[in-house]
mmCIF file of C-alpha atoms and ligand atoms in Angstrom:
data_model
loop_
_atom_site.group_PDB
_atom_site.id
_atom_site.type_symbol
_atom_site.label_atom_id
_atom_site.label_comp_id
_atom_site.label_asym_id
_atom_site.label_seq_id
_atom_site.Cartn_x
_atom_site.Cartn_y
_atom_site.Cartn_z
ATOM 1 C CA MET A 1 14.581 16.979 -24.067
ATOM 2 C CA SER A 2 13.795 13.305 -24.727
ATOM 3 C CA ASP A 3 11.760 11.315 -22.221
ATOM 4 C CA ASN A 4 13.417 7.944 -21.584
ATOM 5 C CA ARG A 5 10.852 6.660 -19.101
ATOM 6 C CA LYS A 6 8.891 3.554 -20.052
ATOM 7 C CA ILE A 7 5.271 4.615 -19.544
ATOM 8 C CA ALA A 8 2.493 2.031 -19.499
ATOM 9 C CA VAL A 9 -1.272 2.294 -19.176
ATOM 10 C CA VAL A 10 -3.303 -0.482 -17.562
ATOM 11 C CA THR A 11 -7.092 -0.311 -17.931
ATOM 12 C CA GLY A 12 -8.886 -2.366 -15.295
ATOM 13 C CA GLY A 13 -5.820 -1.683 -13.150
ATOM 14 C CA ALA A 14 -7.870 -1.835 -9.941
ATOM 15 C CA GLY A 15 -8.979 -5.429 -10.612
ATOM 16 C CA GLY A 16 -7.341 -8.728 -9.674
ATOM 17 C CA ILE A 17 -5.210 -9.301 -12.777
ATOM 18 C CA GLY A 18 -4.796 -5.549 -13.359
ATOM 19 C CA GLU A 19 -3.326 -4.910 -9.910
ATOM 20 C CA ALA A 20 -0.911 -7.863 -10.249
ATOM 21 C CA LEU A 21 0.165 -6.383 -13.601
ATOM 22 C CA VAL A 22 0.687 -2.908 -12.129
ATOM 23 C CA ARG A 23 2.963 -4.486 -9.487
ATOM 24 C CA LYS A 24 4.876 -6.551 -12.062
ATOM 25 C CA LEU A 25 5.396 -3.633 -14.478
ATOM 26 C CA THR A 26 6.483 -1.301 -11.677
ATOM 27 C CA GLU A 27 9.104 -3.859 -10.635
ATOM 28 C CA GLY A 28 10.219 -3.924 -14.279
ATOM 29 C CA GLY A 29 10.927 -0.179 -14.263
ATOM 30 C CA TRP A 30 7.736 1.073 -15.942
ATOM 31 C CA THR A 31 5.920 4.222 -14.795
ATOM 32 C CA LEU A 32 2.222 3.369 -14.573
ATOM 33 C CA ALA A 33 -1.063 5.080 -15.346
ATOM 34 C CA VAL A 34 -3.657 2.955 -13.564
ATOM 35 C CA LEU A 35 -7.109 3.444 -15.096
ATOM 36 C CA ASP A 36 -10.346 1.909 -13.874
ATOM 37 C CA ARG A 37 -14.065 2.614 -13.597
ATOM 38 C CA ASP A 38 -13.470 2.377 -9.840
ATOM 39 C CA ALA A 39 -11.508 5.643 -9.632
ATOM 40 C CA ASP A 40 -10.863 5.460 -5.864
ATOM 41 C CA LYS A 41 -9.362 1.991 -6.136
ATOM 42 C CA ALA A 42 -7.316 3.005 -9.198
ATOM 43 C CA ILE A 43 -5.857 5.895 -7.191
ATOM 44 C CA ASP A 44 -5.137 3.574 -4.217
ATOM 45 C CA VAL A 45 -3.373 0.996 -6.413
ATOM 46 C CA ALA A 46 -1.393 3.721 -8.186
ATOM 47 C CA LYS A 47 -0.304 5.241 -4.863
ATOM 48 C CA GLN A 48 0.924 1.853 -3.663
ATOM 49 C CA TYR A 49 3.214 1.498 -6.692
ATOM 50 C CA GLY A 50 4.213 5.110 -7.259
ATOM 51 C CA GLY A 51 2.056 5.523 -10.364
ATOM 52 C CA PHE A 52 -0.844 7.757 -11.410
ATOM 53 C CA GLY A 53 -4.458 6.674 -10.926
ATOM 54 C CA TYR A 54 -7.530 7.910 -12.817
ATOM 55 C CA GLY A 55 -11.149 7.034 -13.367
ATOM 56 C CA ILE A 56 -12.150 5.872 -16.857
ATOM 57 C CA ASP A 57 -15.213 4.205 -18.336
ATOM 58 C CA ILE A 58 -14.098 2.299 -21.421
ATOM 59 C CA GLY A 59 -17.768 1.964 -22.334
ATOM 60 C CA ASP A 60 -17.779 5.712 -23.017
ATOM 61 C CA ALA A 61 -15.927 7.199 -26.015
ATOM 62 C CA LYS A 62 -15.448 10.633 -24.413
ATOM 63 C CA SER A 63 -14.034 9.156 -21.222
ATOM 64 C CA ILE A 64 -11.405 7.185 -23.168
ATOM 65 C CA ALA A 65 -10.405 10.156 -25.340
ATOM 66 C CA GLU A 66 -10.098 12.434 -22.295
ATOM 67 C CA ALA A 67 -8.063 9.870 -20.354
ATOM 68 C CA ALA A 68 -5.692 9.328 -23.282
ATOM 69 C CA ALA A 69 -5.121 13.077 -23.747
ATOM 70 C CA TYR A 70 -4.655 13.558 -19.991
ATOM 71 C CA VAL A 71 -2.145 10.726 -19.611
ATOM 72 C CA GLU A 72 -0.052 11.845 -22.617
ATOM 73 C CA GLU A 73 0.040 15.416 -21.284
ATOM 74 C CA HIS A 74 0.474 14.824 -17.546
ATOM 75 C CA VAL A 75 2.263 11.465 -17.283
ATOM 76 C CA GLY A 76 4.152 11.316 -20.588
ATOM 77 C CA PRO A 77 4.498 9.429 -23.887
ATOM 78 C CA VAL A 78 2.841 6.030 -23.554
ATOM 79 C CA SER A 79 4.729 3.061 -25.046
ATOM 80 C CA GLY A 80 2.883 0.207 -23.302
ATOM 81 C CA LEU A 81 -0.868 -0.390 -23.137
ATOM 82 C CA ALA A 82 -2.616 -3.309 -21.429
ATOM 83 C CA CYS A 83 -6.378 -3.463 -22.014
ATOM 84 C CA VAL A 84 -7.434 -5.535 -19.009
ATOM 85 C CA ALA A 85 -10.807 -3.931 -18.149
ATOM 86 C CA ALA A 86 -13.836 -6.042 -18.987
ATOM 87 C CA HIS A 87 -17.467 -6.588 -18.183
ATOM 88 C CA LEU A 88 -17.658 -10.143 -16.755
ATOM 89 C CA GLU A 89 -20.678 -12.449 -17.017
ATOM 90 C CA ASN A 90 -22.249 -15.421 -15.259
ATOM 91 C CA PRO A 91 -23.143 -18.648 -17.094
ATOM 92 C CA HIS A 92 -26.654 -18.918 -18.546
ATOM 93 C CA ARG A 93 -28.595 -20.397 -21.466
ATOM 94 C CA PRO A 94 -28.765 -18.363 -24.713
ATOM 95 C CA GLU A 95 -32.563 -18.076 -24.588
ATOM 96 C CA ALA A 96 -32.234 -16.487 -21.127
ATOM 97 C CA GLN A 97 -29.924 -13.700 -22.411
ATOM 98 C CA ASP A 98 -30.593 -10.298 -20.886
ATOM 99 C CA PHE A 99 -30.090 -7.941 -23.858
ATOM 100 C CA ALA A 100 -29.352 -4.900 -21.736
ATOM 101 C CA GLU A 101 -26.419 -6.865 -20.336
ATOM 102 C CA TRP A 102 -25.494 -8.052 -23.848
ATOM 103 C CA ASP A 103 -25.258 -4.412 -24.980
ATOM 104 C CA ASP A 104 -23.126 -3.487 -21.948
ATOM 105 C CA ILE A 105 -20.742 -6.378 -22.525
ATOM 106 C CA VAL A 106 -20.322 -5.598 -26.220
ATOM 107 C CA ARG A 107 -19.932 -1.859 -25.542
ATOM 108 C CA VAL A 108 -17.273 -2.360 -22.891
ATOM 109 C CA ASN A 109 -15.336 -5.452 -24.017
ATOM 110 C CA LEU A 110 -15.434 -5.034 -27.779
ATOM 111 C CA THR A 111 -16.048 -1.385 -28.637
ATOM 112 C CA GLY A 112 -14.268 -0.183 -25.497
ATOM 113 C CA THR A 113 -11.119 -2.209 -26.180
ATOM 114 C CA PHE A 114 -11.112 -1.052 -29.822
ATOM 115 C CA ARG A 115 -11.449 2.612 -28.836
ATOM 116 C CA THR A 116 -8.830 2.286 -26.097
ATOM 117 C CA MET A 117 -6.335 0.968 -28.655
ATOM 118 C CA VAL A 118 -7.170 3.781 -31.091
ATOM 119 C CA GLU A 119 -6.935 6.608 -28.538
ATOM 120 C CA PHE A 120 -3.793 5.416 -26.715
ATOM 121 C CA GLY A 121 -2.257 4.127 -29.959
ATOM 122 C CA ARG A 122 -2.230 7.556 -31.678
ATOM 123 C CA GLY A 123 0.927 8.664 -29.862
ATOM 124 C CA MET A 124 2.603 5.286 -30.426
ATOM 125 C CA LEU A 125 1.944 5.538 -34.169
ATOM 126 C CA LYS A 126 3.429 9.023 -34.313
ATOM 127 C CA ARG A 127 6.501 8.031 -32.310
ATOM 128 C CA GLY A 128 6.917 4.741 -34.224
ATOM 129 C CA HIS A 129 7.134 2.616 -31.083
ATOM 130 C CA GLY A 130 4.774 0.786 -28.769
ATOM 131 C CA SER A 131 3.342 -2.478 -27.540
ATOM 132 C CA ILE A 132 -0.278 -3.296 -26.787
ATOM 133 C CA VAL A 133 -1.582 -6.369 -24.989
ATOM 134 C CA ASN A 134 -5.297 -7.069 -24.894
ATOM 135 C CA VAL A 135 -6.772 -9.523 -22.428
ATOM 136 C CA GLY A 136 -8.955 -12.150 -24.047
ATOM 137 C CA SER A 137 -10.041 -15.402 -22.434
ATOM 138 C CA ILE A 138 -9.944 -19.100 -23.253
ATOM 139 C CA THR A 139 -13.723 -18.802 -23.742
ATOM 140 C CA ALA A 140 -12.776 -17.207 -27.096
ATOM 141 C CA PHE A 141 -11.641 -20.575 -28.442
ATOM 142 C CA ASN A 142 -14.562 -22.845 -27.734
ATOM 143 C CA SER A 143 -18.162 -23.167 -26.624
ATOM 144 C CA SER A 144 -19.042 -21.920 -23.126
ATOM 145 C CA PRO A 145 -22.191 -20.731 -21.307
ATOM 146 C CA LEU A 146 -20.812 -17.143 -21.250
ATOM 147 C CA GLN A 147 -23.110 -16.172 -24.120
ATOM 148 C CA ALA A 148 -22.090 -12.539 -24.611
ATOM 149 C CA TYR A 149 -18.680 -12.489 -22.927
ATOM 150 C CA GLY A 150 -17.208 -15.361 -24.997
ATOM 151 C CA PRO A 151 -17.990 -13.779 -28.391
ATOM 152 C CA THR A 152 -16.531 -10.441 -27.276
ATOM 153 C CA LYS A 153 -13.322 -12.188 -26.232
ATOM 154 C CA ALA A 154 -13.182 -13.976 -29.616
ATOM 155 C CA GLY A 155 -13.668 -10.536 -31.204
ATOM 156 C CA ILE A 156 -10.775 -9.132 -29.186
ATOM 157 C CA ILE A 157 -8.457 -11.718 -30.754
ATOM 158 C CA ASN A 158 -9.594 -10.775 -34.259
ATOM 159 C CA MET A 159 -9.281 -7.053 -33.529
ATOM 160 C CA SER A 160 -5.801 -7.524 -32.062
ATOM 161 C CA ARG A 161 -4.617 -9.334 -35.178
ATOM 162 C CA ASN A 162 -6.111 -6.585 -37.367
ATOM 163 C CA PHE A 163 -4.314 -3.866 -35.400
ATOM 164 C CA ALA A 164 -1.081 -5.911 -35.343
ATOM 165 C CA VAL A 165 -0.939 -5.859 -39.144
ATOM 166 C CA ALA A 166 -2.315 -2.330 -39.615
ATOM 167 C CA TRP A 167 0.208 -0.853 -37.149
ATOM 168 C CA GLY A 168 3.175 -3.221 -37.534
ATOM 169 C CA ARG A 169 5.111 -0.997 -39.990
ATOM 170 C CA ASN A 170 4.735 1.851 -37.496
ATOM 171 C CA GLY A 171 6.631 -0.196 -34.900
ATOM 172 C CA VAL A 172 3.553 -0.998 -32.812
ATOM 173 C CA ARG A 173 3.039 -4.615 -31.715
ATOM 174 C CA VAL A 174 -0.382 -5.952 -30.651
ATOM 175 C CA ASN A 175 -0.951 -9.297 -28.912
ATOM 176 C CA THR A 176 -3.604 -11.048 -26.821
ATOM 177 C CA VAL A 177 -3.183 -12.920 -23.548
ATOM 178 C CA CYS A 178 -5.978 -15.419 -22.882
ATOM 179 C CA PRO A 179 -6.352 -16.356 -19.230
ATOM 180 C CA GLY A 180 -8.043 -19.521 -18.043
ATOM 181 C CA PRO A 181 -9.721 -19.734 -14.620
ATOM 182 C CA THR A 182 -7.758 -17.278 -12.474
ATOM 183 C CA ARG A 183 -8.181 -16.854 -8.722
ATOM 184 C CA THR A 184 -8.877 -13.121 -8.554
ATOM 185 C CA PRO A 185 -10.872 -11.595 -5.689
ATOM 186 C CA ALA A 186 -13.865 -11.167 -8.068
ATOM 187 C CA VAL A 187 -13.768 -14.849 -9.028
ATOM 188 C CA GLU A 188 -13.303 -15.899 -5.370
ATOM 189 C CA ALA A 189 -16.451 -13.895 -4.555
ATOM 190 C CA SER A 190 -18.280 -15.703 -7.358
ATOM 191 C CA TYR A 191 -17.172 -19.065 -5.870
ATOM 192 C CA ALA A 192 -18.456 -17.909 -2.468
ATOM 193 C CA ARG A 193 -21.854 -17.040 -4.019
ATOM 194 C CA GLY A 194 -22.017 -20.530 -5.590
ATOM 195 C CA GLU A 195 -22.039 -19.195 -9.184
ATOM 196 C CA ARG A 196 -18.902 -21.190 -10.087
ATOM 197 C CA SER A 197 -17.147 -24.153 -8.499
ATOM 198 C CA PRO A 198 -13.351 -24.097 -8.106
ATOM 199 C CA GLU A 199 -13.264 -27.920 -7.807
ATOM 200 C CA THR A 200 -15.079 -28.371 -11.142
ATOM 201 C CA MET A 201 -12.708 -25.924 -12.800
ATOM 202 C CA ILE A 202 -9.590 -27.541 -11.328
ATOM 203 C CA ARG A 203 -10.686 -30.936 -12.727
ATOM 204 C CA THR A 204 -10.399 -29.513 -16.266
ATOM 205 C CA THR A 205 -6.803 -28.305 -15.866
ATOM 206 C CA ALA A 206 -3.691 -30.273 -16.860
ATOM 207 C CA LEU A 207 -1.765 -28.813 -13.934
ATOM 208 C CA GLY A 208 -4.412 -29.622 -11.305
ATOM 209 C CA ARG A 209 -4.739 -26.035 -10.107
ATOM 210 C CA LEU A 210 -6.157 -22.657 -11.040
ATOM 211 C CA VAL A 211 -4.084 -19.770 -12.421
ATOM 212 C CA LYS A 212 -2.703 -17.040 -10.136
ATOM 213 C CA PRO A 213 -3.193 -13.386 -11.186
ATOM 214 C CA ILE A 214 0.580 -12.840 -11.210
ATOM 215 C CA GLU A 215 0.999 -15.663 -13.749
ATOM 216 C CA VAL A 216 -1.257 -13.798 -16.191
ATOM 217 C CA ALA A 217 0.573 -10.553 -15.360
ATOM 218 C CA ASN A 218 3.943 -12.197 -16.127
ATOM 219 C CA ALA A 219 2.765 -13.116 -19.651
ATOM 220 C CA ILE A 220 1.385 -9.628 -20.324
ATOM 221 C CA ALA A 221 4.572 -7.977 -19.023
ATOM 222 C CA PHE A 222 6.685 -10.203 -21.297
ATOM 223 C CA LEU A 223 4.664 -9.276 -24.402
ATOM 224 C CA LEU A 224 4.811 -5.576 -23.492
ATOM 225 C CA SER A 225 8.582 -5.722 -23.079
ATOM 226 C CA ASP A 226 11.321 -5.487 -25.713
ATOM 227 C CA GLU A 227 12.097 -9.155 -24.979
ATOM 228 C CA ALA A 228 9.069 -9.858 -27.213
ATOM 229 C CA SER A 229 10.281 -7.473 -29.939
ATOM 230 C CA ALA A 230 9.469 -9.807 -32.884
ATOM 231 C CA ILE A 231 6.171 -11.083 -31.476
ATOM 232 C CA THR A 232 2.975 -9.556 -32.828
ATOM 233 C CA GLY A 233 -0.518 -10.792 -33.688
ATOM 234 C CA ILE A 234 -0.396 -13.822 -31.400
ATOM 235 C CA GLU A 235 -2.594 -15.273 -28.652
ATOM 236 C CA LEU A 236 -0.846 -16.566 -25.538
ATOM 237 C CA SER A 237 -3.024 -18.698 -23.274
ATOM 238 C CA VAL A 238 -2.268 -18.798 -19.554
ATOM 239 C CA ASP A 239 -4.726 -21.463 -18.474
ATOM 240 C CA SER A 240 -3.064 -24.251 -16.440
ATOM 241 C CA GLY A 241 -3.607 -26.433 -19.519
ATOM 242 C CA VAL A 242 -7.428 -26.264 -19.763
ATOM 243 C CA LEU A 243 -7.396 -25.923 -23.562
ATOM 244 C CA ALA A 244 -4.886 -28.749 -24.003
ATOM 245 C CA SER A 245 -6.893 -31.160 -21.847
ATOM 246 C CA GLN A 246 -10.333 -30.647 -23.465
ATOM 247 C CA LEU A 247 -10.525 -33.989 -25.332
ATOM 248 C CA TRP A 248 -9.377 -35.994 -22.285
ATOM 249 C CA SER A 249 -12.921 -35.859 -20.867
ATOM 250 C CA MET A 250 -13.866 -38.405 -23.613
ATOM 251 C CA TYR A 251 -11.354 -40.821 -22.090
ATOM 252 C CA GLY A 252 -12.173 -40.425 -18.399
ATOM 253 C CA GLY A 253 -10.580 -37.038 -17.712
ATOM 254 C CA VAL A 254 -7.106 -35.759 -16.872
ATOM 255 C CA PRO A 255 -5.011 -38.538 -15.258
ATOM 256 C CA GLN A 256 -3.816 -38.450 -11.672
ATOM 257 C CA PRO A 257 -0.075 -37.918 -11.128
ATOM 258 C CA VAL A 258 2.195 -40.891 -11.757
ATOM 259 C CA VAL A 259 3.596 -42.228 -8.474
HETATM 260 N N1 NAD B 301 -10.331 -14.117 -13.582
HETATM 261 C C1 NAD B 301 -10.493 -15.001 -14.559
HETATM 262 O O1 NAD B 301 -10.706 -16.203 -14.311
HETATM 263 C C2 NAD B 301 -10.418 -14.560 -15.998
HETATM 264 C C3 NAD B 301 -10.452 -15.541 -16.992
HETATM 265 C C4 NAD B 301 -10.369 -15.154 -18.320
HETATM 266 C C5 NAD B 301 -10.236 -13.820 -18.645
HETATM 267 N N2 NAD B 301 -10.195 -12.889 -17.658
HETATM 268 C C6 NAD B 301 -10.051 -11.491 -18.072
HETATM 269 O O2 NAD B 301 -9.034 -10.874 -17.307
HETATM 270 C C7 NAD B 301 -9.306 -9.476 -17.177
HETATM 271 C C8 NAD B 301 -9.262 -9.057 -15.719
HETATM 272 O O3 NAD B 301 -10.236 -9.774 -15.017
HETATM 273 P P1 NAD B 301 -10.199 -9.957 -13.442
HETATM 274 O O4 NAD B 301 -10.463 -11.387 -13.194
HETATM 275 O O5 NAD B 301 -8.994 -9.308 -12.865
HETATM 276 O O6 NAD B 301 -11.547 -9.184 -13.067
HETATM 277 P P2 NAD B 301 -11.805 -7.934 -12.106
HETATM 278 O O7 NAD B 301 -13.278 -7.768 -12.069
HETATM 279 O O8 NAD B 301 -11.058 -8.099 -10.839
HETATM 280 O O9 NAD B 301 -11.137 -6.745 -12.923
HETATM 281 C C9 NAD B 301 -11.778 -6.069 -13.954
HETATM 282 C C10 NAD B 301 -11.575 -4.582 -13.716
HETATM 283 O O10 NAD B 301 -12.129 -3.888 -14.826
HETATM 284 C C11 NAD B 301 -12.806 -2.757 -14.324
HETATM 285 N N3 NAD B 301 -13.851 -2.358 -15.281
HETATM 286 C C12 NAD B 301 -15.001 -3.013 -15.561
HETATM 287 N N4 NAD B 301 -15.726 -2.310 -16.461
HETATM 288 C C13 NAD B 301 -14.994 -1.201 -16.751
HETATM 289 C C14 NAD B 301 -15.226 -0.074 -17.599
HETATM 290 N N5 NAD B 301 -16.336 0.056 -18.308
HETATM 291 N N6 NAD B 301 -14.265 0.880 -17.652
HETATM 292 C C15 NAD B 301 -13.142 0.769 -16.916
HETATM 293 N N7 NAD B 301 -12.884 -0.252 -16.078
HETATM 294 C C16 NAD B 301 -13.807 -1.227 -16.000
HETATM 295 C C17 NAD B 301 -13.409 -3.200 -12.997
HETATM 296 O O11 NAD B 301 -13.712 -2.088 -12.161
HETATM 297 C C18 NAD B 301 -12.286 -4.078 -12.452
HETATM 298 O O12 NAD B 301 -11.395 -3.351 -11.642
HETATM 299 C C19 NAD B 301 -10.659 -9.255 -17.848
HETATM 300 O O13 NAD B 301 -10.443 -8.840 -19.187
HETATM 301 C C20 NAD B 301 -11.291 -10.644 -17.840
HETATM 302 O O14 NAD B 301 -12.238 -10.802 -18.862
HETATM 303 C C21 NAD B 301 -10.289 -13.222 -16.349
#
């Protein structure tokens, strides 16, 4: 008997952008496997949206392989994968890099995303159908004080393009969504601790505001869907126009609205 359900996996599904994505995909008729290192929260989020929640550590090869086998057997054939989980970082100078943290960030963001694609992609390759969206960041495109995080996000773009070409003839699309400053609970907590300033970030946007988690989720859901059936190997930034406005700081910054 064929299984006509659209089944999607979201890693980092207990986080700010991940939870918004789980909601968006559920509304779009997908059945969700919500995976996160915070297993309790993954189960809570999944319960809220009628999906399945599991613990996973994408920094651990065995954990990813077990989760992929479990989901295929107990939830069903996966045709959508969103790799949202990441190890975040605070700004610092390169000479102050903590190398234990460097290793964690590379293991989770780079190796973990690669392995997640390989393990969850196996079934897609066999079935000749699937869509993968990795979450990068606008820090991938230019200099920033996120010394380890930025390079891993740049690596995610390169990996995604590699997979897009390697798997394209098997009917599997691979794209990257690159968020700009997004008001997730984790980022709000960082503002509250004084590690980042929302006002400073807003000044660099064309739109004069930060991104909402659902706006990132909307872009990921589009790329996962058949509406994006000829789109593969691209990067889609969702950044309130931060990248577009970079050179304006040489001319006094982004202009105020015309009255
Ligand atoms: N919020 C922003 O401003 C922003 C900007 C650019 C990119 N991003 C990217 O968006 C994605 C989501 O970020 P967010 O802002 O929602 O952060 P978040 O911290 O709310 O969510 C990240 C989730 O990933 C999970 N996670 C972390 N390490 C994991 C591991 N080893 N295995 C499994 N799960 C793990 C966390 O438990 C958390 O639930 C990340 O890839 C992040 O790099 C966010």
